[in-house]
Coordinates of C-alpha atoms and ligand atoms in Angstrom, one line a residue:
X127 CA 123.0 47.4 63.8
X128 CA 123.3 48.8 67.0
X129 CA 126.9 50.4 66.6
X130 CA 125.4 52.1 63.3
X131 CA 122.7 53.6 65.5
X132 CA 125.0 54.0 68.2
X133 CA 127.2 56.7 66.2
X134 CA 124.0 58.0 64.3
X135 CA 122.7 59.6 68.0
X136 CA 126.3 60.6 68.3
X137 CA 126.7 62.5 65.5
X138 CA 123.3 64.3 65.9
X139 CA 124.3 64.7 69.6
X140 CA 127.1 66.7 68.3
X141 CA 125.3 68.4 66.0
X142 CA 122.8 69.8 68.8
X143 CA 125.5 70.8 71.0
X144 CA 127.2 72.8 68.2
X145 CA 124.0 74.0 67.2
X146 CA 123.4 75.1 71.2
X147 CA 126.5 76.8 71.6
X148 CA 125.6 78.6 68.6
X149 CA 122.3 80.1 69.9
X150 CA 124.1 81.0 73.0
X151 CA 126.6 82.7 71.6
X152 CA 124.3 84.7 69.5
X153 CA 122.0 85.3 72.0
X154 CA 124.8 86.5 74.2
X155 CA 126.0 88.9 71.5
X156 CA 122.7 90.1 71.1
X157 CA 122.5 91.2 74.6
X158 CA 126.0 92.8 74.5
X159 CA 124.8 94.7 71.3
X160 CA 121.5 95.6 73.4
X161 CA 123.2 96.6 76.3
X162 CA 125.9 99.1 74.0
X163 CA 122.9 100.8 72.3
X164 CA 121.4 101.3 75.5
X165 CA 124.6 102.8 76.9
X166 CA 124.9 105.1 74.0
X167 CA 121.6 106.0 74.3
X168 CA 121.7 107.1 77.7
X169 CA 124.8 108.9 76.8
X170 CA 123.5 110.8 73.8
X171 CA 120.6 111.9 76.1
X172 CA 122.7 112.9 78.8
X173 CA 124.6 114.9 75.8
X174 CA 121.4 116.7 75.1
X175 CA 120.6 117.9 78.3
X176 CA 123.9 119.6 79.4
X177 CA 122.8 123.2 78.2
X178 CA 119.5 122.4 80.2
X179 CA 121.9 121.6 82.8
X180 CA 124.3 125.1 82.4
X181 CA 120.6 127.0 82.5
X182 CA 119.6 125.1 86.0
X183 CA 122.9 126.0 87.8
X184 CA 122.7 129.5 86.6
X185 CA 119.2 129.3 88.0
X186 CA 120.3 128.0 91.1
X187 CA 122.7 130.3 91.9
X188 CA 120.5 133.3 91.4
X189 CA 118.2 131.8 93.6
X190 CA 120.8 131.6 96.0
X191 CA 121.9 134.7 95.8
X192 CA 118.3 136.1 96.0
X193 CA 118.2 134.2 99.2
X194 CA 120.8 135.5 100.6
X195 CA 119.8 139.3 100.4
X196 CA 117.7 139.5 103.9
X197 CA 120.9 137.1 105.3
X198 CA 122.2 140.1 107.0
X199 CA 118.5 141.3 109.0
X200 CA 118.4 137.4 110.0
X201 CA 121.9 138.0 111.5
X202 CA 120.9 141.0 113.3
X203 CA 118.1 139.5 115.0
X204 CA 119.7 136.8 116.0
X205 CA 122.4 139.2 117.7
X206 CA 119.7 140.8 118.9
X207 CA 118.6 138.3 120.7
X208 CA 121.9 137.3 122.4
X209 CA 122.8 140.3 123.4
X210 CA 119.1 140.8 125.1
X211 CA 119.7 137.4 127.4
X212 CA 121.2 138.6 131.2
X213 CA 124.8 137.1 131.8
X214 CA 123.6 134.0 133.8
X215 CA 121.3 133.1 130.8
X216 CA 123.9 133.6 128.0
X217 CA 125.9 130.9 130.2
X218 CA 123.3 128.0 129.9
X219 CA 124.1 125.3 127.4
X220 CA 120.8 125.5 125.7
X221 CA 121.2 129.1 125.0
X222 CA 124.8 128.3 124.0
X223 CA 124.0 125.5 121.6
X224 CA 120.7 127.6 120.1
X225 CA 122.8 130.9 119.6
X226 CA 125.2 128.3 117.8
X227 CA 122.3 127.3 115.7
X228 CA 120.7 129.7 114.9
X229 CA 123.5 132.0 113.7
X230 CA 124.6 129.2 111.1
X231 CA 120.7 129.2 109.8
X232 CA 120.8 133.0 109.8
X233 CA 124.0 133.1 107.3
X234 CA 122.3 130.6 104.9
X235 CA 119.9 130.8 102.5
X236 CA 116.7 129.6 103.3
X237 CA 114.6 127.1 100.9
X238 CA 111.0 126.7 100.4
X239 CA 110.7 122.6 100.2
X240 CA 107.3 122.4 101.0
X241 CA 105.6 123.6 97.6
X242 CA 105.1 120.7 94.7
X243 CA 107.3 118.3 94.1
X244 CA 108.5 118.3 90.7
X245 CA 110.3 115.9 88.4
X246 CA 110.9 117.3 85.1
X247 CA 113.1 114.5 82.7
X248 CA 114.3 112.3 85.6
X249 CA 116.5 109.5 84.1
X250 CA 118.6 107.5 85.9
X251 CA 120.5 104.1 84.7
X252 CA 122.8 102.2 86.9
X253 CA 125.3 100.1 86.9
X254 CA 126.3 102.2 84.2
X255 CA 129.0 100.8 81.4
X256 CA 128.6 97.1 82.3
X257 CA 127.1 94.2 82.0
X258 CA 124.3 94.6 84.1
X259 CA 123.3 98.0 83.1
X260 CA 120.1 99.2 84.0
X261 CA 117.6 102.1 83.1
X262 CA 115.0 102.2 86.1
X263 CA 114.2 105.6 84.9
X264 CA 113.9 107.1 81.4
X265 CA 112.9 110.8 81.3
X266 CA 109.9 110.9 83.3
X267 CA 107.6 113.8 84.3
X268 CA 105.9 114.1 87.1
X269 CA 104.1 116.8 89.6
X270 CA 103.3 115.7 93.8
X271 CA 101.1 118.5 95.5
X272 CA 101.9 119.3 99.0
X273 CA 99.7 118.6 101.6
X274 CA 98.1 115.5 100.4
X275 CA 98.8 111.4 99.6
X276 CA 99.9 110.4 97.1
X277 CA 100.4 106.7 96.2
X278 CA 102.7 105.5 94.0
X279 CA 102.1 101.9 92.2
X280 CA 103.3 99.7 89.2
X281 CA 105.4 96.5 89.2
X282 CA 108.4 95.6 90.6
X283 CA 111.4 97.0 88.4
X284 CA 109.2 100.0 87.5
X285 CA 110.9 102.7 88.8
X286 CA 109.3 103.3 91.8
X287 CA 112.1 103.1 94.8
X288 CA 114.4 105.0 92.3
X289 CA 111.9 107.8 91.9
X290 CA 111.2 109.0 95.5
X291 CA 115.0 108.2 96.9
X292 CA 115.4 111.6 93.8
X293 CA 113.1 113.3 96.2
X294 CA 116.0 114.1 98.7
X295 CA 119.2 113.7 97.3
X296 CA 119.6 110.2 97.8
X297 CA 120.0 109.4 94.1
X298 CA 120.3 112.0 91.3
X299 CA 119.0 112.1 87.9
X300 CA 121.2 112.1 85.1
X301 CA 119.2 114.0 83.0
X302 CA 116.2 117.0 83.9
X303 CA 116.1 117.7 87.1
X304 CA 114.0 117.3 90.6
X305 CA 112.5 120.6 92.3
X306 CA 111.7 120.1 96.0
X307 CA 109.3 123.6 96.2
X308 CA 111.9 126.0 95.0
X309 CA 114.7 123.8 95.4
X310 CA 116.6 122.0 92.3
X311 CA 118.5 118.7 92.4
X312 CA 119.7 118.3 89.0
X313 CA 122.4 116.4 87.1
X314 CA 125.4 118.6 87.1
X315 CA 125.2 119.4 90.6
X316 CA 128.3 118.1 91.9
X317 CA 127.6 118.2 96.2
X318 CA 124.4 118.9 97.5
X319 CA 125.6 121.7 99.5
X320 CA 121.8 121.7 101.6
X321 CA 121.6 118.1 102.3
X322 CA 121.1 118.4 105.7
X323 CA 118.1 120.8 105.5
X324 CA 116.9 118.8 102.7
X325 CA 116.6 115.6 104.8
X326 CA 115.0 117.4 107.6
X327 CA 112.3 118.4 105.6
X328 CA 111.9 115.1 103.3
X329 CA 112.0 111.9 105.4
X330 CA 112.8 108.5 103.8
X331 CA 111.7 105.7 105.1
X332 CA 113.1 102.7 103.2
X333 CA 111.7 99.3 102.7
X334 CA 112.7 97.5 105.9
X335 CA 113.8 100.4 107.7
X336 CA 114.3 98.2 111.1
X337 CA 117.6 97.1 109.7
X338 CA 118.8 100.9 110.0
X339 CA 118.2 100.7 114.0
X340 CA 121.7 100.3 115.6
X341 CA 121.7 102.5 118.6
X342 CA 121.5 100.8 122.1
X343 CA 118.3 102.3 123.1
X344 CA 115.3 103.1 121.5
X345 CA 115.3 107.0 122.8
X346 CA 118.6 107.2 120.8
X347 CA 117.5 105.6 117.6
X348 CA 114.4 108.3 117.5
X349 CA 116.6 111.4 118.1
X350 CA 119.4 110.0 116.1
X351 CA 117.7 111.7 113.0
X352 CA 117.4 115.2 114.5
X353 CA 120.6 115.5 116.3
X354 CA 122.5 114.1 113.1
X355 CA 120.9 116.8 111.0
X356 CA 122.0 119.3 113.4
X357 CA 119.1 119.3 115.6
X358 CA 119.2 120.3 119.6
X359 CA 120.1 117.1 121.8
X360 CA 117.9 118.1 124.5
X361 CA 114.8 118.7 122.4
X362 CA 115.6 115.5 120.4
X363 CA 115.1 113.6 123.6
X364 CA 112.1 115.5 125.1
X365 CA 110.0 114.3 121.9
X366 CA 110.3 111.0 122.6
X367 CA 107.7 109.9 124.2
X368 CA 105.3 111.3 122.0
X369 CA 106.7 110.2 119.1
X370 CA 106.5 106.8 121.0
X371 CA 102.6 107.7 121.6
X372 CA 101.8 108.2 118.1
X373 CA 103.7 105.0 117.1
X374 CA 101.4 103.0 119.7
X375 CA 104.7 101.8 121.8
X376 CA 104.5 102.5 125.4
X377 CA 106.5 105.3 126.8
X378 CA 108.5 103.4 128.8
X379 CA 109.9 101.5 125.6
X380 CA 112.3 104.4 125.7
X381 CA 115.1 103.2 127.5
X382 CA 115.3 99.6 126.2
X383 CA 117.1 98.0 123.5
X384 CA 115.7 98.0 120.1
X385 CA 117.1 94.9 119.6
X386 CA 114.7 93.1 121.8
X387 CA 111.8 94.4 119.8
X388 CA 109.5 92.3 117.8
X389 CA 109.6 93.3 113.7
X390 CA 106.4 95.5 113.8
X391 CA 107.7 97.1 116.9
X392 CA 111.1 97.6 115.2
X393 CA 109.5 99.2 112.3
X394 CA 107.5 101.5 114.5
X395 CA 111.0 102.9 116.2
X396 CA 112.5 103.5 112.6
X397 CA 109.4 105.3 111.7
X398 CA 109.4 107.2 114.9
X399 CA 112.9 108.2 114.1
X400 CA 111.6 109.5 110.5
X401 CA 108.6 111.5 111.8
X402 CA 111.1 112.7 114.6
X403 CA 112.7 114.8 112.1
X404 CA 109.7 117.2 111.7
X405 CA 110.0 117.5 108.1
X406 CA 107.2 118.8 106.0
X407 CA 107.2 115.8 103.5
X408 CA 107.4 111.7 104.4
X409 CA 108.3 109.5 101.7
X410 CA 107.5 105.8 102.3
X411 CA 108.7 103.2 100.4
X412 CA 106.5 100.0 101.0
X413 CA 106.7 100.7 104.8
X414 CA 104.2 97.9 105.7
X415 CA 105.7 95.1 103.9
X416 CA 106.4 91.8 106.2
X417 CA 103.5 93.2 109.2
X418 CA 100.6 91.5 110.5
X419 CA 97.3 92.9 109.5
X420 CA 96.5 95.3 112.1
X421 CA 99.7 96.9 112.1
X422 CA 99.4 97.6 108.4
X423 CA 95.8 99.2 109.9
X424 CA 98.0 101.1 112.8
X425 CA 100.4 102.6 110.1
X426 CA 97.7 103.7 107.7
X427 CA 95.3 105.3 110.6
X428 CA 98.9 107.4 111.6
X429 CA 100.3 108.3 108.2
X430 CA 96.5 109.4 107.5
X431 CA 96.6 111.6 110.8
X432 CA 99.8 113.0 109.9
X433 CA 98.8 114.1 106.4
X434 CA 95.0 115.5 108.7
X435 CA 96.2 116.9 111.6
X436 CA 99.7 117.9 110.9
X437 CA 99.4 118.9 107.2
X438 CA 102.4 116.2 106.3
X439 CA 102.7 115.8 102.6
X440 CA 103.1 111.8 102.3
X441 CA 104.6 109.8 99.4
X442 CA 103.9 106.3 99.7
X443 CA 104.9 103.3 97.6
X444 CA 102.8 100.5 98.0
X445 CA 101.2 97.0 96.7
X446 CA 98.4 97.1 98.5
X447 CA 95.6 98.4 96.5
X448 CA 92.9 98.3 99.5
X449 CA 95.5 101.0 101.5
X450 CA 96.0 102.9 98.6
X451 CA 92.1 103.4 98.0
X452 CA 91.5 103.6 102.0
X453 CA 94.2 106.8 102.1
X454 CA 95.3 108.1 99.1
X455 CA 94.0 111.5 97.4
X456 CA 96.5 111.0 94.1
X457 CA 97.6 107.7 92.4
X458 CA 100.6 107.4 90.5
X459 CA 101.4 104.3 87.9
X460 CA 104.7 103.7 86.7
X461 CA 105.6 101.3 84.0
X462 CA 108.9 100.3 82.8
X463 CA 110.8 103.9 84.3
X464 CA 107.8 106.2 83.5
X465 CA 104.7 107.3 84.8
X466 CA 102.0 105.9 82.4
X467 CA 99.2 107.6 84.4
X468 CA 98.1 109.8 87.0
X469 CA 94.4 110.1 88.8
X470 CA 92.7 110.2 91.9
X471 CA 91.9 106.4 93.4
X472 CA 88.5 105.7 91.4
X473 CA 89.9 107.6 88.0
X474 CA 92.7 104.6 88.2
X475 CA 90.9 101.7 89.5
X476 CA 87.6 102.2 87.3
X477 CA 90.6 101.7 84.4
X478 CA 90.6 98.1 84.4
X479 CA 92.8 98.0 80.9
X480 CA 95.5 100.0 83.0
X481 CA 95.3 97.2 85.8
X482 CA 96.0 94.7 83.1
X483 CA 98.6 96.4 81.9
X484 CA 100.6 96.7 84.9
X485 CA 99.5 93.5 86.2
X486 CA 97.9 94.9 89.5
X487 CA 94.5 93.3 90.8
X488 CA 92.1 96.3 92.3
X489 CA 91.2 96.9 95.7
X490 CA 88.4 94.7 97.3
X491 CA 86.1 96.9 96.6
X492 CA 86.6 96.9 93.5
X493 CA 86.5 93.4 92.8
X494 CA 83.2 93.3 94.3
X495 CA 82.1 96.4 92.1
X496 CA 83.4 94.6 88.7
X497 CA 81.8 91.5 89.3
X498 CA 78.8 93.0 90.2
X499 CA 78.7 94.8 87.1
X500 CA 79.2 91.2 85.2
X501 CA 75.8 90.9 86.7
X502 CA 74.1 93.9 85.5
X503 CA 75.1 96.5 88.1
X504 CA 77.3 98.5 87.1
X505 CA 79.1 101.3 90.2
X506 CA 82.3 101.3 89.2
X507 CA 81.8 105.2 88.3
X508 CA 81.0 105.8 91.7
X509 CA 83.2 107.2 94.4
X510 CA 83.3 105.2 96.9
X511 CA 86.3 104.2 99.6
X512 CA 83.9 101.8 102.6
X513 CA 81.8 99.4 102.2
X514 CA 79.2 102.2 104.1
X515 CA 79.8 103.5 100.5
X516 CA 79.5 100.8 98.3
X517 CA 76.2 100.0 99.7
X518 CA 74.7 103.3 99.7
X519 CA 76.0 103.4 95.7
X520 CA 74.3 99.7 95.5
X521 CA 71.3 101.1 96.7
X522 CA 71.3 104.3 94.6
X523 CA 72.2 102.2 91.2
X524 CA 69.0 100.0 92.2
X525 CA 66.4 102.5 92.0
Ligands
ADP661 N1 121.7 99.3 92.7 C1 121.2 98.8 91.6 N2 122.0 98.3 90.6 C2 121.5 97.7 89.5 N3 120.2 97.7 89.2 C3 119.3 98.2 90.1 C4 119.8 98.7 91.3 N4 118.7 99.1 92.0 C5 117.6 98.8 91.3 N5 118.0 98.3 90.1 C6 117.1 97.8 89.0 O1 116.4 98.9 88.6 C7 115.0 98.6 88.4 C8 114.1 99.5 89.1 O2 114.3 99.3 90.5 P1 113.4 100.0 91.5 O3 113.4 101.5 91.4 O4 113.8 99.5 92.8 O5 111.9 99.5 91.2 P2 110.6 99.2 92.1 O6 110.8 100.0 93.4 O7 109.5 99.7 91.3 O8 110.5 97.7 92.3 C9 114.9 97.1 88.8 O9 114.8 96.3 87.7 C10 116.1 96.8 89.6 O10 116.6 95.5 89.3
MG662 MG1 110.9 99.2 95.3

């Protein structure tokens, strides 16, 4: 009885495992067969776009041109200036190293980076032709206005670190392209030529941007940035204690090793060395992730103050809904590669359906504002970023 039984389970056995191996192997076909539309897809798009791509380089170079018209006047002043310094002067480094610099700005064409922000058909897929290729961008528009913040939220995959690291030249889209004010990153471009002045005036600070430190003191981490880019060595150095100041790090941090730092102090060096750079935009990718409380309180108050006091456009990716309605004037949602949704803080968190959809719970206030509508009072129409706010919106919803 038992042998009968015996080779009945064996025979079904069998028959499962064939029946397994099956599934996998269809299942794994099917993903090959997704992955190769998606790869021909991408490719039939980045067809498409070349004549856009033929019309933006012809744009570019005009541009270029243009800008180098009042080349020669810049020259001449800059002569002008030399030869105005007495013979001691025109024998000190500084003047040296600034004639040096400033004649090599003078022959280039100058950009405007500081206008809008503007990403017209972004794609980008990588790992492209294999296994693990990946979309994290499909033809996505968007517009960021200088001189304000603007948040930029969804789920993880969305798009989100892809997006901003288009912002200067760190990645380029395979398709449209990415204006930074008047200047155009776009597929066909083969070397960004303006890197350097590009990076200058964007700053991006990447998740984790402690593990970029590698300098053996913290004075030379901070001017790294600036000196790399071309910057003056002795002017580089000079900022650094302020730049330590508005990081809240003593002054006299500036001679020590970075390595001894705690995290949160680390993070403040690598942000130093960012906001070192003097750049009209700073582009933050999660930058408080991994710090206590009131250091994720310190950042805010100073990216806040940078964008008040020192008209700093910033772009910040973030997951922390409370920061985003504490600082930000615009919102941006991305979903799945695209942005699904634009709007100041209470156009997007008054949406609850959008939440849902992108699986984000509100900010605090917020919460408290939808469940006090599940009782009857309803202020989620209200503007309102403090709890000074919410009450005096309580209050006015009462009467
Ligand atoms: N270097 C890479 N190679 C392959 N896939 C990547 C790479 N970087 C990111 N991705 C994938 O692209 C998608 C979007 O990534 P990312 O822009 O980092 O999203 P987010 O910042 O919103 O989390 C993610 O699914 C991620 O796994
Ligand atoms: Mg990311």
């Amino acid at each position: 009885m038992s042998k009968v039984n015996n080779s009945v389970d064996k025979k079904e056995l069998k028959a499962r495992r064939k029946q397994h191996s099956k599934n996998l192997a269809l299942a794994q076909k099917e993903e090959i067969r997704r992955t190769k539309d998606l790869h021909k897809n991408t490719m039939k798009l980045i067809k498409e776009d070349l004549p856009n791509q033929k019309i933006f380089k012809a744009e570019f170079n005009k541009l270029k041109k243009d800008k180098l018209q009042d080349s020669p006047v810049r020259v001449k002043k800059v002569q002008d200036w030399w030869n105005n310094l007495t013979p001691e002067e025109k024998l000190e480094k500084t003047n040296i190293r600034q004639h040096k610099a400033k004649m090599e700005s003078a022959k280039k064409p100058h950009f405007n980076f500081e206008d809008d922000i503007k990403f017209e058909n972004v794609s980008l897929t990588y790992s492209k032709d294999t296994p693990f290729e990946f979309r994290a961008l499909d033809g996505t528009d968007l517009t960021i206005k200088k001189d304000r913040i603007t948040a930029v939220i969804g789920m993880t995959g969305s798009g989100k670190s892809t997006l901003i690291q288009l912002t200067n030249g760190l990645l380029v889209t395979e398709t449209g392209r990415t204006l930074v004010g008047d200047y155009p990153l776009f597929a066909s471009m083969k070397k960004i030529k303006e890197v350097k002045d590009l990076r200058r005036e964007v700053g991006l600070v990447f998740q984790f941007p402690e593990y970029q430190l590698f300098q053996d003191t913290i004075a030379k981490d901070i001017a790294f940035g600036p000196i790399n880019l071309g910057g003056d060595k002795v002017l580089a150095f000079k900022k650094v204690p302020e730049l330590l100041r508005m990081v809240d790090l003593p002054e006299d941090y500036a001679k020590r090793s970075p390595f001894d730092l705690s995290g949160g102090q680390k993070r403040r060096v690598a942000i130093a060395g960012i906001i070192a750079m003097d750049g009209g935009t700073l582009v933050l990718d999660e930058p408080t992730g991994g710090l206590d409380p009131q250091g994720e309180e310190d950042f805010m108050r100073l990216f806040y103050n940078l964008n008040k006091e020192k008209n700093k456009r910033i772009i910040i990716v973030t997951h922390n809904m409370d920061h985003v309605l504490q600082i930000a004037d615009d919102v941006v949602v991305m979903h799945k590669g695209k942005v699904i949704e634009t709007g100041s803080p209470f156009e997007i968190f008054s949406n609850q359906k959008l939440l849902e959809k992108i699986e984000i719970e509100p900010p605090k206030l917020y919460k408290l504002a939808y469940k006090l509508k599940a009782k009857g009072l309803d202020i989620t129409g209200e503007k309102f970023r403090t709890v000074e706010e919410v009450a005096a919106a309580i209050k006015a919803a009462k009467k």
